[in-house]
Amino acid sequence: MITATQIRGARAMIGMSIEELAAASGLPVETVTALENGEFAGEPHALFDVRSTLEANGIIFLSSGNQDEGGPGIRLRARTSSDDGIRPENLNAANDD
């Protein structure tokens, strides 16, 4: 089970709006908003759809038992692509976006 706080945090971590999450998960915006407000009653499929969508976008959900201290959390999946970005010594005004 994931929490409303995890959903909000995961969405913020990947820069996804409520509208984008709703569209990607195939749910109405109102349903995603309700899930983020902790209103899970009667929406088990919606919670599954939101979780699956966030996981497909690189989020890993941590249960409270995954860490020595603290409660449930989130993190980003490690990069699997060969794009490691720009090395610090190669930063300059030409590649500044």
PDB file of N, CA, C and O in Angstrom, residues 1-2 7 21 25 27 31 35 40 43-56 61:
ATOM      1  N   MET A   1       0.849  -1.177   0.000  1.00  0.00           N
ATOM      2  CA  MET A   1       0.000   0.000   0.000  1.00  0.00           C
ATOM      3  C   MET A   1       0.891   1.235   0.000  1.00  0.00           C
ATOM      4  O   MET A   1       1.842   1.314   0.751  1.00  0.00           O
ATOM      5  N   ILE A   2       0.592   2.186  -0.852  1.00  0.00           N
ATOM      6  CA  ILE A   2       1.327   3.443  -0.869  1.00  0.00           C
ATOM      7  C   ILE A   2       0.468   4.525  -0.230  1.00  0.00           C
ATOM      8  O   ILE A   2      -0.743   4.391  -0.130  1.00  0.00           O
ATOM      9  N   ILE A   7       2.496   9.528  -3.177  1.00  0.00           N
ATOM     10  CA  ILE A   7       2.000   9.877  -4.516  1.00  0.00           C
ATOM     11  C   ILE A   7       2.360  11.316  -4.847  1.00  0.00           C
ATOM     12  O   ILE A   7       2.902  11.605  -5.918  1.00  0.00           O
ATOM     13  N   LEU A  21      -0.438  13.124 -14.794  1.00  0.00           N
ATOM     14  CA  LEU A  21      -0.552  11.821 -14.145  1.00  0.00           C
ATOM     15  C   LEU A  21      -1.907  11.193 -14.438  1.00  0.00           C
ATOM     16  O   LEU A  21      -1.994  10.001 -14.719  1.00  0.00           O
ATOM     17  N   SER A  25      -2.292   7.717 -16.541  1.00  0.00           N
ATOM     18  CA  SER A  25      -2.853   6.556 -15.846  1.00  0.00           C
ATOM     19  C   SER A  25      -4.275   6.222 -16.316  1.00  0.00           C
ATOM     20  O   SER A  25      -4.840   5.230 -15.884  1.00  0.00           O
ATOM     21  N   LEU A  27      -7.024   7.980 -15.746  1.00  0.00           N
ATOM     22  CA  LEU A  27      -7.997   8.296 -14.704  1.00  0.00           C
ATOM     23  C   LEU A  27      -8.432   9.750 -14.787  1.00  0.00           C
ATOM     24  O   LEU A  27      -7.686  10.591 -15.292  1.00  0.00           O
ATOM     25  N   THR A  31     -10.115  11.915  -9.589  1.00  0.00           N
ATOM     26  CA  THR A  31      -9.718  10.682  -8.912  1.00  0.00           C
ATOM     27  C   THR A  31      -8.283  10.783  -8.414  1.00  0.00           C
ATOM     28  O   THR A  31      -7.977  10.417  -7.276  1.00  0.00           O
ATOM     29  N   LEU A  35      -6.949  10.686  -4.538  1.00  0.00           N
ATOM     30  CA  LEU A  35      -5.896   9.790  -4.058  1.00  0.00           C
ATOM     31  C   LEU A  35      -4.794  10.570  -3.358  1.00  0.00           C
ATOM     32  O   LEU A  35      -4.281  10.140  -2.315  1.00  0.00           O
ATOM     33  N   PHE A  40      -8.730   6.909  -0.425  1.00  0.00           N
ATOM     34  CA  PHE A  40      -8.537   5.689  -1.189  1.00  0.00           C
ATOM     35  C   PHE A  40      -9.778   4.811  -1.260  1.00  0.00           C
ATOM     36  O   PHE A  40      -9.839   3.879  -2.048  1.00  0.00           O
ATOM     37  N   GLU A  43     -11.406   2.844  -4.445  1.00  0.00           N
ATOM     38  CA  GLU A  43     -10.588   3.119  -5.619  1.00  0.00           C
ATOM     39  C   GLU A  43      -9.345   2.219  -5.703  1.00  0.00           C
ATOM     40  O   GLU A  43      -8.267   2.700  -6.035  1.00  0.00           O
ATOM     41  N   PRO A  44      -9.453   0.901  -5.447  1.00  0.00           N
ATOM     42  CA  PRO A  44      -8.230   0.081  -5.486  1.00  0.00           C
ATOM     43  C   PRO A  44      -7.582   0.027  -6.870  1.00  0.00           C
ATOM     44  O   PRO A  44      -6.357   0.046  -6.987  1.00  0.00           O
ATOM     45  N   HIS A  45      -8.389  -0.017  -7.921  1.00  0.00           N
ATOM     46  CA  HIS A  45      -7.814  -0.049  -9.275  1.00  0.00           C
ATOM     47  C   HIS A  45      -7.135   1.275  -9.603  1.00  0.00           C
ATOM     48  O   HIS A  45      -6.108   1.314 -10.277  1.00  0.00           O
ATOM     49  N   ALA A  46      -7.691   2.369  -9.121  1.00  0.00           N
ATOM     50  CA  ALA A  46      -7.106   3.686  -9.379  1.00  0.00           C
ATOM     51  C   ALA A  46      -5.749   3.802  -8.700  1.00  0.00           C
ATOM     52  O   ALA A  46      -4.790   4.312  -9.292  1.00  0.00           O
ATOM     53  N   LEU A  47      -5.649   3.322  -7.477  1.00  0.00           N
ATOM     54  CA  LEU A  47      -4.378   3.352  -6.755  1.00  0.00           C
ATOM     55  C   LEU A  47      -3.339   2.508  -7.494  1.00  0.00           C
ATOM     56  O   LEU A  47      -2.189   2.927  -7.654  1.00  0.00           O
ATOM     57  N   PHE A  48      -3.736   1.357  -7.990  1.00  0.00           N
ATOM     58  CA  PHE A  48      -2.840   0.503  -8.761  1.00  0.00           C
ATOM     59  C   PHE A  48      -2.382   1.202 -10.036  1.00  0.00           C
ATOM     60  O   PHE A  48      -1.207   1.166 -10.390  1.00  0.00           O
ATOM     61  N   ASP A  49      -3.315   1.850 -10.736  1.00  0.00           N
ATOM     62  CA  ASP A  49      -2.988   2.540 -11.987  1.00  0.00           C
ATOM     63  C   ASP A  49      -2.009   3.691 -11.759  1.00  0.00           C
ATOM     64  O   ASP A  49      -1.069   3.883 -12.535  1.00  0.00           O
ATOM     65  N   VAL A  50      -2.220   4.452 -10.698  1.00  0.00           N
ATOM     66  CA  VAL A  50      -1.336   5.571 -10.377  1.00  0.00           C
ATOM     67  C   VAL A  50       0.051   5.049 -10.008  1.00  0.00           C
ATOM     68  O   VAL A  50       1.070   5.548 -10.496  1.00  0.00           O
ATOM     69  N   ARG A  51       0.091   4.018  -9.175  1.00  0.00           N
ATOM     70  CA  ARG A  51       1.378   3.450  -8.780  1.00  0.00           C
ATOM     71  C   ARG A  51       2.133   2.921 -10.000  1.00  0.00           C
ATOM     72  O   ARG A  51       3.322   3.188 -10.165  1.00  0.00           O
ATOM     73  N   SER A  52       1.448   2.187 -10.861  1.00  0.00           N
ATOM     74  CA  SER A  52       2.090   1.633 -12.057  1.00  0.00           C
ATOM     75  C   SER A  52       2.638   2.728 -12.957  1.00  0.00           C
ATOM     76  O   SER A  52       3.739   2.607 -13.507  1.00  0.00           O
ATOM     77  N   THR A  53       1.872   3.801 -13.111  1.00  0.00           N
ATOM     78  CA  THR A  53       2.298   4.919 -13.953  1.00  0.00           C
ATOM     79  C   THR A  53       3.542   5.586 -13.382  1.00  0.00           C
ATOM     80  O   THR A  53       4.497   5.880 -14.103  1.00  0.00           O
ATOM     81  N   LEU A  54       3.549   5.828 -12.084  1.00  0.00           N
ATOM     82  CA  LEU A  54       4.702   6.465 -11.446  1.00  0.00           C
ATOM     83  C   LEU A  54       5.936   5.559 -11.507  1.00  0.00           C
ATOM     84  O   LEU A  54       7.046   6.023 -11.772  1.00  0.00           O
ATOM     85  N   GLU A  55       5.740   4.269 -11.317  1.00  0.00           N
ATOM     86  CA  GLU A  55       6.860   3.334 -11.406  1.00  0.00           C
ATOM     87  C   GLU A  55       7.418   3.284 -12.832  1.00  0.00           C
ATOM     88  O   GLU A  55       8.626   3.191 -13.020  1.00  0.00           O
ATOM     89  N   ALA A  56       6.539   3.361 -13.824  1.00  0.00           N
ATOM     90  CA  ALA A  56       6.983   3.368 -15.219  1.00  0.00           C
ATOM     91  C   ALA A  56       7.793   4.620 -15.544  1.00  0.00           C
ATOM     92  O   ALA A  56       8.570   4.633 -16.498  1.00  0.00           O
ATOM     93  N   PHE A  61       8.891   2.849  -4.889  1.00  0.00           N
ATOM     94  CA  PHE A  61       8.204   3.084  -3.616  1.00  0.00           C
ATOM     95  C   PHE A  61       8.873   2.240  -2.537  1.00  0.00           C
ATOM     96  O   PHE A  61       9.124   1.050  -2.724  1.00  0.00           O
TER      97      PHE A  61
END
